[in-house]
Amino acid sequence: MLLLSSAGCVKEITSDERLERDTRSVAVKDAPGVEALSKLTCDDTSAPLNKARDVNRPESDRLVDYVNLYSSLKDRTHTFEEAMARNPDLSYREGSQGLVNAKDTCIQQTADVRVEFETYLRELVSVPTVQEIKGGNTVTVARLDFSTLRKAIEALDPDDRESLLQSVNAAEKRVSATSLPAEDASSGGKRRGK
């Protein structure tokens, strides 16, 4: 009987205490200030973007550059949005137009890079393998490292992510299925020669 009555004794908290507890994690002092935000910019994307666009570089390297640039822009945009959501005064203070413009630039740059990154990623997923001639035989090989392609899909996180990952898995199975018989044939030839 004592256990049942003691379990029912729960301290009631007031609405103000509940509000304080729930909003404690969104303290204005935790948000980046004006100085930190004024150093944050998204205007420096042209060099990394040109590097990612360079068709003379390996496709895996280009894809990694797109992932890094997109992730960086996304983080910077999130920092602006979170700081301004936690401290709305940042958007309306006198002289804060520079911060608002920087935030808008980050949002626009992130969206632009995402479109270009997604276009390139979908091209790679739609044609993940190429035909090469090895030893007089045509062999299907991976266009780029499949784990890099999976990481890029995870970083982009499109709505059809699972479908894209399934396409990559299917392509990987095709490559491994075609490379195994070729390896068996070549090792079988070595055995016969001994």
Coordinates of C-alpha atoms in Angstrom, one line a residue:
M1 CA 0.0 0.0 0.0
L2 CA 2.9 2.3 0.8
L3 CA 4.5 1.7 -2.6
L4 CA 1.3 2.5 -4.4
S5 CA 0.8 5.8 -2.6
S6 CA 4.4 6.9 -2.9
A7 CA 4.3 6.2 -6.7
G8 CA 1.4 8.6 -7.0
C9 CA 3.3 11.5 -5.4
V10 CA 4.6 13.4 -8.4
K11 CA 5.6 17.0 -8.0
E12 CA 3.4 19.3 -10.0
I13 CA 5.3 22.0 -11.8
T14 CA 3.8 25.3 -12.8
S15 CA 3.5 26.5 -16.4
D16 CA 6.3 29.0 -15.9
E17 CA 8.7 26.3 -14.6
R18 CA 7.8 24.0 -17.6
L19 CA 8.4 26.9 -20.0
E20 CA 11.7 27.7 -18.4
R21 CA 12.8 24.0 -18.5
D22 CA 11.8 23.7 -22.2
T23 CA 13.4 26.9 -23.4
R24 CA 16.6 26.5 -21.4
S25 CA 18.4 24.9 -24.4
V26 CA 17.5 27.8 -26.7
A27 CA 19.3 30.4 -24.7
V28 CA 20.2 33.5 -26.6
K29 CA 23.7 33.5 -25.0
D30 CA 24.4 30.1 -26.7
A31 CA 23.8 31.5 -30.2
P32 CA 26.6 33.0 -32.2
G33 CA 26.8 36.7 -31.7
V34 CA 27.1 39.5 -34.2
E35 CA 30.9 39.3 -34.3
A36 CA 30.9 35.6 -35.1
L37 CA 28.2 35.9 -37.7
S38 CA 29.9 38.9 -39.4
K39 CA 33.0 36.7 -40.0
L40 CA 30.8 34.0 -41.6
T41 CA 30.4 34.3 -45.4
C42 CA 29.4 32.2 -48.4
D43 CA 30.9 34.4 -51.0
D44 CA 34.0 32.1 -51.3
T45 CA 32.5 29.3 -53.3
S46 CA 33.7 30.0 -56.8
A47 CA 37.2 28.3 -56.4
P48 CA 35.9 25.1 -54.8
L49 CA 33.0 25.0 -57.2
N50 CA 35.3 25.4 -60.2
K51 CA 37.5 22.6 -58.8
A52 CA 34.4 20.3 -58.5
R53 CA 33.3 21.2 -62.1
D54 CA 36.7 20.3 -63.6
V55 CA 36.0 17.5 -66.0
N56 CA 39.8 16.6 -66.3
R57 CA 39.8 15.4 -62.6
P58 CA 38.8 11.9 -61.5
E59 CA 35.1 11.7 -60.9
S60 CA 35.5 10.4 -57.3
D61 CA 37.6 13.6 -56.5
R62 CA 35.0 15.8 -58.1
L63 CA 32.2 14.2 -56.1
V64 CA 34.1 14.5 -52.8
D65 CA 34.6 18.2 -53.6
Y66 CA 30.8 18.7 -54.2
V67 CA 30.1 16.9 -50.9
N68 CA 32.6 19.1 -49.0
L69 CA 31.3 22.3 -50.5
Y70 CA 27.7 21.5 -50.1
S71 CA 28.2 20.3 -46.5
S72 CA 30.1 23.5 -45.7
L73 CA 27.5 25.8 -47.2
K74 CA 24.7 23.9 -45.4
D75 CA 26.5 24.2 -42.1
R76 CA 27.1 28.0 -42.6
T77 CA 23.4 28.5 -43.6
H78 CA 22.3 26.5 -40.5
T79 CA 24.5 28.6 -38.3
F80 CA 22.9 31.8 -39.6
E81 CA 19.3 30.5 -39.4
E82 CA 19.8 29.1 -35.9
A83 CA 21.4 32.3 -34.6
M84 CA 18.7 34.4 -36.0
A85 CA 15.9 32.1 -34.8
R86 CA 17.4 32.2 -31.3
N87 CA 17.9 35.9 -31.3
P88 CA 15.5 37.6 -33.7
D89 CA 16.9 41.0 -32.9
L90 CA 19.9 40.1 -35.0
S91 CA 17.7 40.6 -38.1
Y92 CA 16.2 43.9 -37.0
R93 CA 19.0 45.8 -35.3
E94 CA 20.4 48.9 -36.8
G95 CA 23.3 48.0 -39.2
S96 CA 22.3 44.3 -39.3
Q97 CA 21.5 44.4 -43.0
G98 CA 25.0 42.9 -43.7
L99 CA 24.1 39.9 -41.7
V100 CA 20.7 39.5 -43.4
N101 CA 22.4 39.7 -46.8
A102 CA 25.1 37.2 -45.8
K103 CA 22.4 34.8 -44.6
D104 CA 20.5 35.2 -47.9
T105 CA 23.7 34.7 -49.9
C106 CA 24.3 31.5 -48.0
I107 CA 20.8 30.2 -48.6
Q108 CA 21.1 31.0 -52.3
Q109 CA 24.6 29.5 -52.7
T110 CA 23.5 26.3 -50.9
A111 CA 20.5 26.0 -53.1
D112 CA 22.6 26.6 -56.3
V113 CA 25.3 24.1 -55.3
R114 CA 22.7 21.6 -54.3
V115 CA 21.1 21.7 -57.8
E116 CA 24.5 21.3 -59.5
F117 CA 25.6 18.6 -57.0
E118 CA 22.4 16.7 -57.4
T119 CA 22.5 16.8 -61.2
Y120 CA 26.1 15.4 -61.2
L121 CA 25.2 12.8 -58.6
R122 CA 22.2 11.6 -60.6
E123 CA 24.3 11.4 -63.7
L124 CA 26.8 9.1 -61.9
V125 CA 24.0 7.0 -60.4
S126 CA 22.3 6.6 -63.8
V127 CA 25.5 5.4 -65.4
P128 CA 27.7 4.0 -62.6
T129 CA 29.7 1.6 -64.8
V130 CA 31.7 1.8 -68.0
Q131 CA 33.0 -0.8 -70.4
E132 CA 36.7 -1.3 -70.7
I133 CA 38.7 -3.6 -72.8
K134 CA 41.1 -5.8 -70.8
G135 CA 43.1 -8.6 -72.3
G136 CA 41.0 -8.5 -75.5
N137 CA 37.7 -8.8 -73.5
T138 CA 35.2 -6.1 -72.8
V139 CA 34.7 -5.8 -69.0
T140 CA 32.2 -3.8 -67.0
V141 CA 34.0 -1.7 -64.4
A142 CA 32.9 0.9 -61.8
R143 CA 33.0 4.5 -63.0
L144 CA 34.0 5.5 -59.5
D145 CA 34.2 4.1 -56.0
F146 CA 30.8 3.0 -54.9
S147 CA 31.3 3.9 -51.3
T148 CA 32.1 7.5 -52.3
L149 CA 28.9 7.5 -54.3
R150 CA 26.9 6.2 -51.3
K151 CA 28.4 8.8 -49.0
A152 CA 27.5 11.5 -51.5
I153 CA 23.9 10.3 -51.6
E154 CA 23.8 10.3 -47.8
A155 CA 25.2 13.9 -47.8
L156 CA 22.7 15.2 -50.3
D157 CA 19.8 13.2 -48.7
P158 CA 17.3 13.5 -51.6
D159 CA 13.7 12.3 -51.3
D160 CA 14.5 9.2 -53.3
R161 CA 17.6 8.4 -51.4
E162 CA 16.7 4.7 -50.9
S163 CA 16.0 4.3 -54.6
L164 CA 19.4 5.8 -55.5
L165 CA 21.2 3.6 -53.0
Q166 CA 19.5 0.5 -54.5
S167 CA 20.7 1.5 -57.9
V168 CA 24.3 1.8 -56.6
N169 CA 24.0 -1.6 -54.9
A170 CA 22.7 -3.2 -58.1
A171 CA 25.5 -1.7 -60.1
E172 CA 28.1 -2.9 -57.6
K173 CA 26.6 -6.4 -57.9
R174 CA 26.9 -6.3 -61.7
V175 CA 30.5 -5.2 -61.5
S176 CA 31.4 -7.9 -59.0
A177 CA 29.6 -10.5 -61.0
T178 CA 31.4 -9.7 -64.3
S179 CA 34.8 -9.3 -62.7
L180 CA 34.7 -12.7 -60.9
P181 CA 34.4 -14.8 -64.1
A182 CA 37.2 -12.8 -65.7
E183 CA 39.5 -13.4 -62.7
D184 CA 38.5 -17.1 -62.6
A185 CA 39.4 -17.5 -66.3
S186 CA 42.7 -15.7 -65.9
S187 CA 43.7 -17.8 -62.9
G188 CA 42.5 -21.0 -64.6
G189 CA 44.7 -20.1 -67.6
K190 CA 47.7 -19.8 -65.2
R191 CA 47.0 -23.2 -63.7
R192 CA 46.9 -24.8 -67.1
G193 CA 50.2 -23.2 -68.0
K194 CA 52.0 -24.7 -65.0

